[in-house]
PDB file of C-alpha atoms in Angstrom:
ATOM      1  CA  UNK Z   9      -0.654   6.929 -14.206  1.00 59.00           C
ATOM      2  CA  UNK Z  10      -3.122   4.560 -12.538  1.00 71.00           C
ATOM      3  CA  UNK Z  11      -2.938   4.401  -8.757  1.00 89.00           C
ATOM      4  CA  UNK Z  12      -2.263   0.948  -7.324  1.00 93.00           C
ATOM      5  CA  UNK Z  13      -4.047  -0.064  -4.139  1.00 95.00           C
ATOM      6  CA  UNK Z  14      -2.006  -2.716  -2.305  1.00 96.00           C
ATOM      7  CA  UNK Z  15      -3.645  -5.490  -0.314  1.00 98.00           C
ATOM      8  CA  UNK Z  16      -2.652  -8.900   1.011  1.00 98.00           C
ATOM      9  CA  UNK Z  17      -4.133 -12.109   2.311  1.00 98.00           C
ATOM     10  CA  UNK Z  18      -3.666 -15.855   2.507  1.00 98.00           C
ATOM     11  CA  UNK Z  19      -5.046 -19.250   1.669  1.00 98.00           C
ATOM     12  CA  UNK Z  20      -5.490 -21.051   4.972  1.00 97.00           C
ATOM     13  CA  UNK Z  21      -5.442 -24.810   4.528  1.00 97.00           C
ATOM     14  CA  UNK Z  22      -5.494 -27.914   6.691  1.00 94.00           C
ATOM     15  CA  UNK Z  23      -5.138 -31.652   6.017  1.00 92.00           C
ATOM     16  CA  UNK Z  24      -8.234 -33.794   6.449  1.00 87.00           C
ATOM     17  CA  UNK Z  25      -8.892 -37.493   6.837  1.00 70.00           C
ATOM     18  CA  UNK Z  26     -10.279 -39.257   3.769  1.00 62.00           C
ATOM     19  CA  UNK Z  27     -10.999 -43.008   3.961  1.00 55.00           C
ATOM     20  CA  UNK Z  28      -8.839 -43.304   7.052  1.00 50.00           C
ATOM     21  CA  UNK Z  29      -5.819 -41.505   5.598  1.00 47.00           C
ATOM     22  CA  UNK Z  30      -4.813 -37.854   5.878  1.00 48.00           C
ATOM     23  CA  UNK Z  31      -4.731 -37.187   2.160  1.00 60.00           C
ATOM     24  CA  UNK Z  32      -7.432 -34.542   1.804  1.00 87.00           C
ATOM     25  CA  UNK Z  33      -7.184 -30.760   2.013  1.00 93.00           C
ATOM     26  CA  UNK Z  34      -9.634 -28.119   3.167  1.00 95.00           C
ATOM     27  CA  UNK Z  35      -9.291 -24.359   2.717  1.00 96.00           C
ATOM     28  CA  UNK Z  36     -10.951 -21.525   4.589  1.00 97.00           C
ATOM     29  CA  UNK Z  37     -13.273 -19.103   2.813  1.00 97.00           C
ATOM     30  CA  UNK Z  38     -14.837 -15.988   4.313  1.00 97.00           C
ATOM     31  CA  UNK Z  39     -18.236 -14.397   3.663  1.00 97.00           C
ATOM     32  CA  UNK Z  40     -18.661 -10.638   3.652  1.00 94.00           C
ATOM     33  CA  UNK Z  41     -22.207  -9.571   4.422  1.00 91.00           C
ATOM     34  CA  UNK Z  42     -21.598  -6.135   2.892  1.00 91.00           C
ATOM     35  CA  UNK Z  43     -20.977  -7.655  -0.548  1.00 92.00           C
ATOM     36  CA  UNK Z  44     -22.672 -11.040  -0.024  1.00 94.00           C
ATOM     37  CA  UNK Z  45     -19.621 -12.778  -1.484  1.00 96.00           C
ATOM     38  CA  UNK Z  46     -17.339 -15.710  -0.666  1.00 97.00           C
ATOM     39  CA  UNK Z  47     -13.634 -15.011  -1.018  1.00 97.00           C
ATOM     40  CA  UNK Z  48     -10.201 -15.509   0.500  1.00 98.00           C
ATOM     41  CA  UNK Z  49      -9.266 -13.584   3.669  1.00 97.00           C
ATOM     42  CA  UNK Z  50      -7.505 -10.376   2.679  1.00 97.00           C
ATOM     43  CA  UNK Z  51      -7.464  -6.614   3.178  1.00 96.00           C
ATOM     44  CA  UNK Z  52      -5.839  -3.320   2.293  1.00 96.00           C
ATOM     45  CA  UNK Z  53      -2.390  -2.287   3.446  1.00 97.00           C
ATOM     46  CA  UNK Z  54      -2.284   0.450   6.054  1.00 97.00           C
ATOM     47  CA  UNK Z  55       0.069   3.443   5.616  1.00 95.00           C
ATOM     48  CA  UNK Z  56       3.680   2.535   6.434  1.00 94.00           C
ATOM     49  CA  UNK Z  57       2.883  -1.162   6.781  1.00 96.00           C
ATOM     50  CA  UNK Z  58       5.037  -3.885   5.227  1.00 97.00           C
ATOM     51  CA  UNK Z  59       2.989  -6.091   2.908  1.00 98.00           C
ATOM     52  CA  UNK Z  60       3.909  -9.153   5.003  1.00 98.00           C
ATOM     53  CA  UNK Z  61       2.402  -7.478   8.050  1.00 98.00           C
ATOM     54  CA  UNK Z  62      -0.705  -6.679   6.032  1.00 98.00           C
ATOM     55  CA  UNK Z  63      -1.232 -10.329   5.161  1.00 98.00           C
ATOM     56  CA  UNK Z  64      -0.830 -11.550   8.745  1.00 98.00           C
ATOM     57  CA  UNK Z  65      -2.905  -8.745  10.260  1.00 97.00           C
ATOM     58  CA  UNK Z  66      -5.788  -9.050   7.795  1.00 97.00           C
ATOM     59  CA  UNK Z  67      -6.025 -12.816   8.146  1.00 97.00           C
ATOM     60  CA  UNK Z  68      -6.178 -12.462  11.924  1.00 96.00           C
ATOM     61  CA  UNK Z  69      -8.751  -9.663  11.800  1.00 95.00           C
ATOM     62  CA  UNK Z  70     -11.062 -11.645   9.529  1.00 96.00           C
ATOM     63  CA  UNK Z  71     -10.566 -15.210  10.813  1.00 96.00           C
ATOM     64  CA  UNK Z  72      -8.975 -14.905  14.302  1.00 94.00           C
ATOM     65  CA  UNK Z  73      -6.110 -17.121  13.061  1.00 94.00           C
ATOM     66  CA  UNK Z  74      -2.481 -16.229  13.819  1.00 93.00           C
ATOM     67  CA  UNK Z  75      -0.666 -16.992  10.568  1.00 94.00           C
ATOM     68  CA  UNK Z  76       2.779 -18.400   9.864  1.00 97.00           C
ATOM     69  CA  UNK Z  77       3.431 -17.646   6.205  1.00 98.00           C
ATOM     70  CA  UNK Z  78       4.358 -20.415   3.809  1.00 98.00           C
ATOM     71  CA  UNK Z  79       5.227 -20.118   0.103  1.00 98.00           C
ATOM     72  CA  UNK Z  80       3.921 -17.195  -1.851  1.00 98.00           C
ATOM     73  CA  UNK Z  81       0.940 -17.704  -4.150  1.00 98.00           C
ATOM     74  CA  UNK Z  82      -0.050 -15.833  -7.338  1.00 97.00           C
ATOM     75  CA  UNK Z  83      -0.801 -12.137  -7.124  1.00 97.00           C
ATOM     76  CA  UNK Z  84      -4.249 -10.979  -8.234  1.00 96.00           C
ATOM     77  CA  UNK Z  85      -4.774  -7.649  -9.979  1.00 95.00           C
ATOM     78  CA  UNK Z  86      -7.984  -6.021 -11.163  1.00 93.00           C
ATOM     79  CA  UNK Z  87      -9.508  -2.614 -11.780  1.00 91.00           C
ATOM     80  CA  UNK Z  88     -11.579  -0.859  -9.122  1.00 88.00           C
ATOM     81  CA  UNK Z  89     -12.889   2.463 -10.402  1.00 85.00           C
ATOM     82  CA  UNK Z  90      -9.918   4.607 -11.366  1.00 86.00           C
ATOM     83  CA  UNK Z  91      -7.460   2.474  -9.387  1.00 90.00           C
ATOM     84  CA  UNK Z  92      -5.730  -0.818  -9.936  1.00 94.00           C
ATOM     85  CA  UNK Z  93      -5.946  -3.215  -6.987  1.00 95.00           C
ATOM     86  CA  UNK Z  94      -3.107  -5.647  -6.330  1.00 97.00           C
ATOM     87  CA  UNK Z  95      -3.493  -8.457  -3.790  1.00 98.00           C
ATOM     88  CA  UNK Z  96      -0.510 -10.575  -2.709  1.00 98.00           C
ATOM     89  CA  UNK Z  97      -1.260 -14.006  -1.240  1.00 98.00           C
ATOM     90  CA  UNK Z  98       0.644 -16.591   0.791  1.00 98.00           C
ATOM     91  CA  UNK Z  99      -0.216 -20.133   1.788  1.00 98.00           C
ATOM     92  CA  UNK Z 100      -0.782 -20.735   5.501  1.00 98.00           C
ATOM     93  CA  UNK Z 101      -1.034 -24.115   7.187  1.00 96.00           C
ATOM     94  CA  UNK Z 102      -3.733 -23.795   9.830  1.00 93.00           C
ATOM     95  CA  UNK Z 103      -2.179 -23.919  13.322  1.00 86.00           C
ATOM     96  CA  UNK Z 104      -5.073 -26.029  14.594  1.00 79.00           C
ATOM     97  CA  UNK Z 105      -7.073 -23.371  16.444  1.00 72.00           C
ATOM     98  CA  UNK Z 106     -10.667 -22.639  15.638  1.00 83.00           C
ATOM     99  CA  UNK Z 107     -11.283 -20.010  12.982  1.00 92.00           C
ATOM    100  CA  UNK Z 108     -13.990 -17.492  13.777  1.00 93.00           C
ATOM    101  CA  UNK Z 109     -15.589 -14.676  11.816  1.00 91.00           C
ATOM    102  CA  UNK Z 110     -14.712 -11.146  12.904  1.00 86.00           C
ATOM    103  CA  UNK Z 111     -14.182  -7.635  11.574  1.00 79.00           C
ATOM    104  CA  UNK Z 112     -16.346  -7.307   8.406  1.00 84.00           C
ATOM    105  CA  UNK Z 113     -16.824 -11.071   8.101  1.00 94.00           C
ATOM    106  CA  UNK Z 114     -20.054 -12.722   9.195  1.00 94.00           C
ATOM    107  CA  UNK Z 115     -19.185 -16.345   8.377  1.00 96.00           C
ATOM    108  CA  UNK Z 116     -16.150 -18.545   7.755  1.00 96.00           C
ATOM    109  CA  UNK Z 117     -16.259 -21.980   6.192  1.00 96.00           C
ATOM    110  CA  UNK Z 118     -13.780 -24.849   5.761  1.00 95.00           C
ATOM    111  CA  UNK Z 119     -14.348 -26.626   2.452  1.00 95.00           C
ATOM    112  CA  UNK Z 120     -12.547 -29.292   0.411  1.00 94.00           C
ATOM    113  CA  UNK Z 121     -10.579 -27.713  -2.432  1.00 93.00           C
ATOM    114  CA  UNK Z 122     -13.041 -28.801  -5.124  1.00 93.00           C
ATOM    115  CA  UNK Z 123     -16.022 -27.371  -3.271  1.00 95.00           C
ATOM    116  CA  UNK Z 124     -14.138 -24.212  -2.327  1.00 96.00           C
ATOM    117  CA  UNK Z 125     -13.475 -23.489  -6.005  1.00 95.00           C
ATOM    118  CA  UNK Z 126     -17.195 -23.860  -6.674  1.00 96.00           C
ATOM    119  CA  UNK Z 127     -18.131 -21.610  -3.739  1.00 97.00           C
ATOM    120  CA  UNK Z 128     -15.808 -18.697  -4.618  1.00 97.00           C
ATOM    121  CA  UNK Z 129     -17.674 -15.686  -5.966  1.00 96.00           C
ATOM    122  CA  UNK Z 130     -14.829 -14.320  -8.106  1.00 95.00           C
ATOM    123  CA  UNK Z 131     -13.109 -16.384 -10.832  1.00 94.00           C
ATOM    124  CA  UNK Z 132      -9.863 -14.467 -10.182  1.00 94.00           C
ATOM    125  CA  UNK Z 133      -9.542 -16.254  -6.825  1.00 96.00           C
ATOM    126  CA  UNK Z 134      -9.592 -19.673  -8.474  1.00 96.00           C
ATOM    127  CA  UNK Z 135      -6.079 -19.212  -9.898  1.00 95.00           C
ATOM    128  CA  UNK Z 136      -4.799 -18.631  -6.359  1.00 97.00           C
ATOM    129  CA  UNK Z 137      -6.322 -21.882  -5.097  1.00 96.00           C
ATOM    130  CA  UNK Z 138      -5.088 -23.759  -8.169  1.00 96.00           C
ATOM    131  CA  UNK Z 139      -1.505 -22.785  -7.248  1.00 97.00           C
ATOM    132  CA  UNK Z 140      -1.753 -24.135  -3.693  1.00 97.00           C
ATOM    133  CA  UNK Z 141       0.526 -27.084  -2.974  1.00 96.00           C
ATOM    134  CA  UNK Z 142      -0.667 -28.325   0.408  1.00 95.00           C
ATOM    135  CA  UNK Z 143       2.467 -29.613   2.107  1.00 94.00           C
ATOM    136  CA  UNK Z 144       4.333 -28.655   5.257  1.00 96.00           C
ATOM    137  CA  UNK Z 145       7.329 -26.439   4.543  1.00 98.00           C
ATOM    138  CA  UNK Z 146      10.321 -25.297   6.578  1.00 98.00           C
ATOM    139  CA  UNK Z 147      11.942 -21.868   6.003  1.00 98.00           C
ATOM    140  CA  UNK Z 148      15.633 -21.199   5.562  1.00 98.00           C
ATOM    141  CA  UNK Z 149      16.143 -17.420   5.648  1.00 98.00           C
ATOM    142  CA  UNK Z 150      19.358 -15.870   4.293  1.00 98.00           C
ATOM    143  CA  UNK Z 151      19.693 -12.263   5.389  1.00 97.00           C
ATOM    144  CA  UNK Z 152      22.085  -9.440   4.563  1.00 98.00           C
ATOM    145  CA  UNK Z 153      23.027  -7.319   7.572  1.00 98.00           C
ATOM    146  CA  UNK Z 154      21.332  -3.942   8.034  1.00 98.00           C
ATOM    147  CA  UNK Z 155      22.917  -0.514   7.535  1.00 97.00           C
ATOM    148  CA  UNK Z 156      26.194   0.038   9.401  1.00 97.00           C
ATOM    149  CA  UNK Z 157      27.488   3.305   7.979  1.00 94.00           C
ATOM    150  CA  UNK Z 158      30.527   3.520   5.727  1.00 91.00           C
ATOM    151  CA  UNK Z 159      33.473   1.200   6.189  1.00 88.00           C
ATOM    152  CA  UNK Z 160      35.984   4.016   5.664  1.00 86.00           C
ATOM    153  CA  UNK Z 161      34.461   6.159   8.407  1.00 89.00           C
ATOM    154  CA  UNK Z 162      34.784   3.512  11.132  1.00 93.00           C
ATOM    155  CA  UNK Z 163      38.084   3.962  13.041  1.00 91.00           C
ATOM    156  CA  UNK Z 164      38.278   0.460  14.473  1.00 89.00           C
ATOM    157  CA  UNK Z 165      38.528  -3.046  13.060  1.00 91.00           C
ATOM    158  CA  UNK Z 166      35.793  -3.682  10.492  1.00 92.00           C
ATOM    159  CA  UNK Z 167      34.588  -6.700  12.449  1.00 94.00           C
ATOM    160  CA  UNK Z 168      33.570  -4.372  15.276  1.00 96.00           C
ATOM    161  CA  UNK Z 169      31.623  -1.882  13.092  1.00 97.00           C
ATOM    162  CA  UNK Z 170      28.111  -1.629  14.582  1.00 97.00           C
ATOM    163  CA  UNK Z 171      24.761  -0.822  13.030  1.00 98.00           C
ATOM    164  CA  UNK Z 172      23.924   2.836  12.561  1.00 97.00           C
ATOM    165  CA  UNK Z 173      20.588   4.418  13.562  1.00 97.00           C
ATOM    166  CA  UNK Z 174      18.827   3.238  10.405  1.00 97.00           C
ATOM    167  CA  UNK Z 175      20.294  -0.235  10.801  1.00 97.00           C
ATOM    168  CA  UNK Z 176      19.079  -0.520  14.388  1.00 97.00           C
ATOM    169  CA  UNK Z 177      15.580   0.545  13.352  1.00 96.00           C
ATOM    170  CA  UNK Z 178      15.580  -1.939  10.465  1.00 96.00           C
ATOM    171  CA  UNK Z 179      16.804  -4.718  12.784  1.00 97.00           C
ATOM    172  CA  UNK Z 180      13.836  -4.130  15.077  1.00 97.00           C
ATOM    173  CA  UNK Z 181      11.477  -4.252  12.116  1.00 96.00           C
ATOM    174  CA  UNK Z 182      13.148  -7.367  10.756  1.00 97.00           C
ATOM    175  CA  UNK Z 183      12.500  -9.092  14.052  1.00 96.00           C
ATOM    176  CA  UNK Z 184       8.780  -8.954  13.309  1.00 96.00           C
ATOM    177  CA  UNK Z 185       9.060  -9.783   9.594  1.00 97.00           C
ATOM    178  CA  UNK Z 186      11.196 -12.883  10.157  1.00 98.00           C
ATOM    179  CA  UNK Z 187       8.760 -14.112  12.797  1.00 98.00           C
ATOM    180  CA  UNK Z 188       5.970 -14.137  10.200  1.00 98.00           C
ATOM    181  CA  UNK Z 189       7.818 -17.031   8.526  1.00 98.00           C
ATOM    182  CA  UNK Z 190       9.427 -18.625  11.591  1.00 98.00           C
ATOM    183  CA  UNK Z 191       8.145 -17.767  15.086  1.00 97.00           C
ATOM    184  CA  UNK Z 192      11.140 -19.738  16.371  1.00 97.00           C
ATOM    185  CA  UNK Z 193      14.290 -20.690  14.531  1.00 98.00           C
ATOM    186  CA  UNK Z 194      17.950 -21.436  14.930  1.00 98.00           C
ATOM    187  CA  UNK Z 195      19.761 -18.107  14.425  1.00 98.00           C
ATOM    188  CA  UNK Z 196      23.278 -18.067  12.980  1.00 98.00           C
ATOM    189  CA  UNK Z 197      25.433 -15.119  11.982  1.00 98.00           C
ATOM    190  CA  UNK Z 198      28.770 -13.906  10.785  1.00 98.00           C
ATOM    191  CA  UNK Z 199      30.820 -12.900  13.860  1.00 97.00           C
ATOM    192  CA  UNK Z 200      30.865  -9.292  12.597  1.00 97.00           C
ATOM    193  CA  UNK Z 201      29.054  -7.019  15.056  1.00 98.00           C
ATOM    194  CA  UNK Z 202      26.842  -5.531  12.336  1.00 98.00           C
ATOM    195  CA  UNK Z 203      25.578  -9.027  11.548  1.00 98.00           C
ATOM    196  CA  UNK Z 204      24.955 -10.232  15.093  1.00 98.00           C
ATOM    197  CA  UNK Z 205      23.188  -6.957  15.907  1.00 98.00           C
ATOM    198  CA  UNK Z 206      20.914  -7.373  12.880  1.00 98.00           C
ATOM    199  CA  UNK Z 207      19.437 -10.675  14.051  1.00 98.00           C
ATOM    200  CA  UNK Z 208      19.637 -10.176  17.811  1.00 98.00           C
ATOM    201  CA  UNK Z 209      16.156  -8.543  18.130  1.00 98.00           C
ATOM    202  CA  UNK Z 210      14.594 -11.524  16.361  1.00 98.00           C
ATOM    203  CA  UNK Z 211      16.543 -14.060  18.415  1.00 98.00           C
ATOM    204  CA  UNK Z 212      15.688 -12.382  21.715  1.00 97.00           C
ATOM    205  CA  UNK Z 213      12.002 -12.017  20.845  1.00 96.00           C
ATOM    206  CA  UNK Z 214      11.766 -15.706  19.954  1.00 93.00           C
ATOM    207  CA  UNK Z 215      13.627 -16.860  23.057  1.00 94.00           C
ATOM    208  CA  UNK Z 216      16.772 -17.893  21.210  1.00 96.00           C
ATOM    209  CA  UNK Z 217      20.395 -16.841  20.932  1.00 97.00           C
ATOM    210  CA  UNK Z 218      22.629 -15.738  18.073  1.00 98.00           C
ATOM    211  CA  UNK Z 219      25.260 -18.334  17.142  1.00 98.00           C
ATOM    212  CA  UNK Z 220      28.311 -16.587  15.690  1.00 98.00           C
ATOM    213  CA  UNK Z 221      29.854 -18.840  13.026  1.00 97.00           C
ATOM    214  CA  UNK Z 222      33.266 -18.086  11.547  1.00 96.00           C
ATOM    215  CA  UNK Z 223      32.226 -19.808   8.305  1.00 96.00           C
ATOM    216  CA  UNK Z 224      29.753 -16.973   7.661  1.00 97.00           C
ATOM    217  CA  UNK Z 225      32.349 -14.244   8.142  1.00 96.00           C
ATOM    218  CA  UNK Z 226      34.470 -12.490   5.530  1.00 91.00           C
ATOM    219  CA  UNK Z 227      37.821 -14.111   4.823  1.00 70.00           C
ATOM    220  CA  UNK Z 228      38.661 -13.012   1.266  1.00 50.00           C
ATOM    221  CA  UNK Z 229      41.224 -10.411   2.250  1.00 51.00           C
ATOM    222  CA  UNK Z 230      44.245  -9.297   0.275  1.00 46.00           C
ATOM    223  CA  UNK Z 231      47.277 -11.494   0.866  1.00 40.00           C
ATOM    224  CA  UNK Z 232      45.308 -14.445   2.195  1.00 49.00           C
ATOM    225  CA  UNK Z 233      46.294 -17.712   0.468  1.00 40.00           C
ATOM    226  CA  UNK Z 234      43.870 -19.081  -2.102  1.00 37.00           C
ATOM    227  CA  UNK Z 235      43.777 -22.435  -0.322  1.00 39.00           C
ATOM    228  CA  UNK Z 236      42.617 -20.679   2.848  1.00 46.00           C
ATOM    229  CA  UNK Z 237      39.857 -18.813   1.012  1.00 54.00           C
ATOM    230  CA  UNK Z 238      38.707 -22.054  -0.598  1.00 59.00           C
ATOM    231  CA  UNK Z 239      38.615 -23.690   2.833  1.00 66.00           C
ATOM    232  CA  UNK Z 240      36.327 -20.990   4.204  1.00 66.00           C
ATOM    233  CA  UNK Z 241      34.005 -21.310   1.203  1.00 75.00           C
ATOM    234  CA  UNK Z 242      33.842 -25.075   1.706  1.00 90.00           C
ATOM    235  CA  UNK Z 243      33.021 -24.576   5.398  1.00 95.00           C
ATOM    236  CA  UNK Z 244      30.226 -22.155   4.525  1.00 96.00           C
ATOM    237  CA  UNK Z 245      28.766 -24.606   2.036  1.00 96.00           C
ATOM    238  CA  UNK Z 246      28.889 -27.506   4.472  1.00 97.00           C
ATOM    239  CA  UNK Z 247      27.161 -25.469   7.157  1.00 98.00           C
ATOM    240  CA  UNK Z 248      24.366 -24.307   4.828  1.00 98.00           C
ATOM    241  CA  UNK Z 249      23.832 -27.841   3.563  1.00 97.00           C
ATOM    242  CA  UNK Z 250      23.624 -29.099   7.145  1.00 98.00           C
ATOM    243  CA  UNK Z 251      20.926 -26.514   7.896  1.00 98.00           C
ATOM    244  CA  UNK Z 252      18.897 -27.711   4.920  1.00 97.00           C
ATOM    245  CA  UNK Z 253      19.332 -31.349   5.950  1.00 97.00           C
ATOM    246  CA  UNK Z 254      18.276 -30.611   9.545  1.00 97.00           C
ATOM    247  CA  UNK Z 255      14.756 -29.751   8.395  1.00 96.00           C
ATOM    248  CA  UNK Z 256      14.121 -27.057  11.003  1.00 97.00           C
ATOM    249  CA  UNK Z 257      13.653 -23.282  10.600  1.00 98.00           C
ATOM    250  CA  UNK Z 258      16.903 -21.320  10.424  1.00 98.00           C
ATOM    251  CA  UNK Z 259      17.890 -17.671   9.984  1.00 98.00           C
ATOM    252  CA  UNK Z 260      21.392 -16.838   8.750  1.00 98.00           C
ATOM    253  CA  UNK Z 261      22.896 -13.328   8.607  1.00 98.00           C
ATOM    254  CA  UNK Z 262      25.750 -12.801   6.154  1.00 97.00           C
ATOM    255  CA  UNK Z 263      27.513 -10.198   4.030  1.00 97.00           C
ATOM    256  CA  UNK Z 264      27.025  -9.005   0.466  1.00 95.00           C
ATOM    257  CA  UNK Z 265      30.201 -10.833  -0.547  1.00 94.00           C
ATOM    258  CA  UNK Z 266      29.339 -14.310   0.712  1.00 95.00           C
ATOM    259  CA  UNK Z 267      25.558 -14.363   0.539  1.00 95.00           C
ATOM    260  CA  UNK Z 268      25.617 -15.655  -3.093  1.00 94.00           C
ATOM    261  CA  UNK Z 269      27.788 -18.588  -1.931  1.00 95.00           C
ATOM    262  CA  UNK Z 270      25.264 -19.447   0.775  1.00 96.00           C
ATOM    263  CA  UNK Z 271      22.379 -19.269  -1.685  1.00 95.00           C
ATOM    264  CA  UNK Z 272      24.247 -21.487  -4.150  1.00 94.00           C
ATOM    265  CA  UNK Z 273      24.968 -24.023  -1.398  1.00 96.00           C
ATOM    266  CA  UNK Z 274      21.279 -24.142  -0.492  1.00 97.00           C
ATOM    267  CA  UNK Z 275      20.364 -24.666  -4.145  1.00 96.00           C
ATOM    268  CA  UNK Z 276      22.848 -27.519  -4.330  1.00 96.00           C
ATOM    269  CA  UNK Z 277      21.476 -29.173  -1.202  1.00 97.00           C
ATOM    270  CA  UNK Z 278      17.967 -28.946  -2.629  1.00 97.00           C
ATOM    271  CA  UNK Z 279      19.050 -30.121  -6.103  1.00 95.00           C
ATOM    272  CA  UNK Z 280      17.632 -26.935  -7.591  1.00 94.00           C
ATOM    273  CA  UNK Z 281      18.796 -25.028 -10.651  1.00 90.00           C
ATOM    274  CA  UNK Z 282      17.078 -21.687 -11.316  1.00 83.00           C
ATOM    275  CA  UNK Z 283      15.478 -21.663 -14.792  1.00 76.00           C
ATOM    276  CA  UNK Z 284      17.152 -18.300 -15.306  1.00 70.00           C
ATOM    277  CA  UNK Z 285      20.164 -17.012 -13.375  1.00 63.00           C
ATOM    278  CA  UNK Z 286      18.772 -14.839 -10.584  1.00 67.00           C
ATOM    279  CA  UNK Z 287      20.620 -11.888  -9.112  1.00 79.00           C
ATOM    280  CA  UNK Z 288      21.354 -13.063  -5.549  1.00 84.00           C
ATOM    281  CA  UNK Z 289      22.220  -9.586  -4.262  1.00 87.00           C
ATOM    282  CA  UNK Z 290      20.139  -7.878  -1.605  1.00 93.00           C
ATOM    283  CA  UNK Z 291      19.879  -4.389  -0.229  1.00 95.00           C
ATOM    284  CA  UNK Z 292      21.019  -4.044   3.381  1.00 97.00           C
ATOM    285  CA  UNK Z 293      18.411  -5.661   5.587  1.00 97.00           C
ATOM    286  CA  UNK Z 294      16.955  -7.652   2.700  1.00 97.00           C
ATOM    287  CA  UNK Z 295      16.460 -11.402   2.901  1.00 98.00           C
ATOM    288  CA  UNK Z 296      15.770 -14.537   0.893  1.00 97.00           C
ATOM    289  CA  UNK Z 297      13.246 -17.105   2.111  1.00 98.00           C
ATOM    290  CA  UNK Z 298      13.723 -20.655   0.853  1.00 98.00           C
ATOM    291  CA  UNK Z 299      10.721 -22.813   1.717  1.00 98.00           C
ATOM    292  CA  UNK Z 300      11.830 -26.441   1.838  1.00 98.00           C
ATOM    293  CA  UNK Z 301       9.749 -29.607   1.883  1.00 97.00           C
ATOM    294  CA  UNK Z 302      11.158 -33.137   2.033  1.00 93.00           C
ATOM    295  CA  UNK Z 303      14.494 -32.057   0.595  1.00 94.00           C
ATOM    296  CA  UNK Z 304      12.951 -30.008  -2.224  1.00 96.00           C
ATOM    297  CA  UNK Z 305      12.566 -26.286  -2.816  1.00 97.00           C
ATOM    298  CA  UNK Z 306       8.878 -25.437  -2.443  1.00 97.00           C
ATOM    299  CA  UNK Z 307       9.219 -21.664  -2.734  1.00 97.00           C
ATOM    300  CA  UNK Z 308      11.852 -18.947  -3.184  1.00 96.00           C
ATOM    301  CA  UNK Z 309      11.164 -15.318  -2.292  1.00 96.00           C
ATOM    302  CA  UNK Z 310      13.107 -12.079  -1.877  1.00 96.00           C
ATOM    303  CA  UNK Z 311      12.049  -9.311   0.530  1.00 97.00           C
ATOM    304  CA  UNK Z 312      13.284  -5.860   1.504  1.00 92.00           C
ATOM    305  CA  UNK Z 313      12.604  -4.179   4.865  1.00 85.00           C
ATOM    306  CA  UNK Z 314      10.756  -1.256   3.142  1.00 77.00           C
TER     307      UNK Z 314
END
C-alpha cells in the first residue's frame, strides 16, 4: 500500500482595479529558492494536526498572511518517490495586509490570473487556479454537538446532559477550527447543555455569546401532537432561512435528529438542489460549512474534528 503524504495550502486572491472598476483579480504565488520554482503556498501536515490548521499555518509561514478560509478548491495528487502526495487547497480572500516571503520562500508575487497561470512551474497547479471563483463569501456553519456520553447513563433530564471528557477536548479544538472560517460570527445553539458547551469555547474566544434557541432543540418526543412537531420544524426552517438572508457569518449547534432539517432549510433558502442526495449525518463534533455569496451556494463542505 502506497503511503500518502498529506499537505495543504491556499490560493490567496485580491480584487484589482481595471479601467476604473474593480473587476480584475490577482493571486499570490511563492518562489522557493531550493527548487527554483513558482507555486502556490502550501506545506506538509505536522503530526496530530488537522488539515485545516495545516493550510492556515503553512500559508502564514510562507507569506505572513493570516488566512480566513473560503470555499475548497480541487485537491492535487502526485507521486513523490515511493509515496503519494495529496495537497488540499482552499480559496482565501486577502485581508489587505502586505504579503512577505518567509520560511523557505525567498519571493512572493501578486499576478493577474492569466499571468499567474503562465508563471506556475507545475501544470498540476493550473487546475487549482482554474477552479477559483473570486467572490466574497459568507459561511454558515451547521455543527453537531460533541460527545456527551450515553443518554441512558445520565440520571437527570436529557437537556442537562453535559459533554464528557472527549467532548470537552473536541469543543476546545472546534473553537480553533471554526475560527479558520469565521473569526467572528453569530453563535446559536439548541438549549441542551451539550450543545451550548460545544460552541461556548468558540464564542468566548471570538468575543461573542451563545444564543440558546428553542427552535434548534429536540421536540419530537413520544406523545407530542403532530401539529406541535410541525410547528417546531417550521420555526427551525424560518430561523435558518433568516440566517442565510442576513448575510453574516453564523455558527449553529444542533442534534443528529434535526441537523438534516436545518441543512434542507439552508438549501431551500439558497435555491440549491444537490445533484445527488447527500447523507447529511455527521459524527459528534462534525460540521457542515455552507459558503454563501449573493444568495447562492458557493461551496459546501463537511469536516470532522479528527
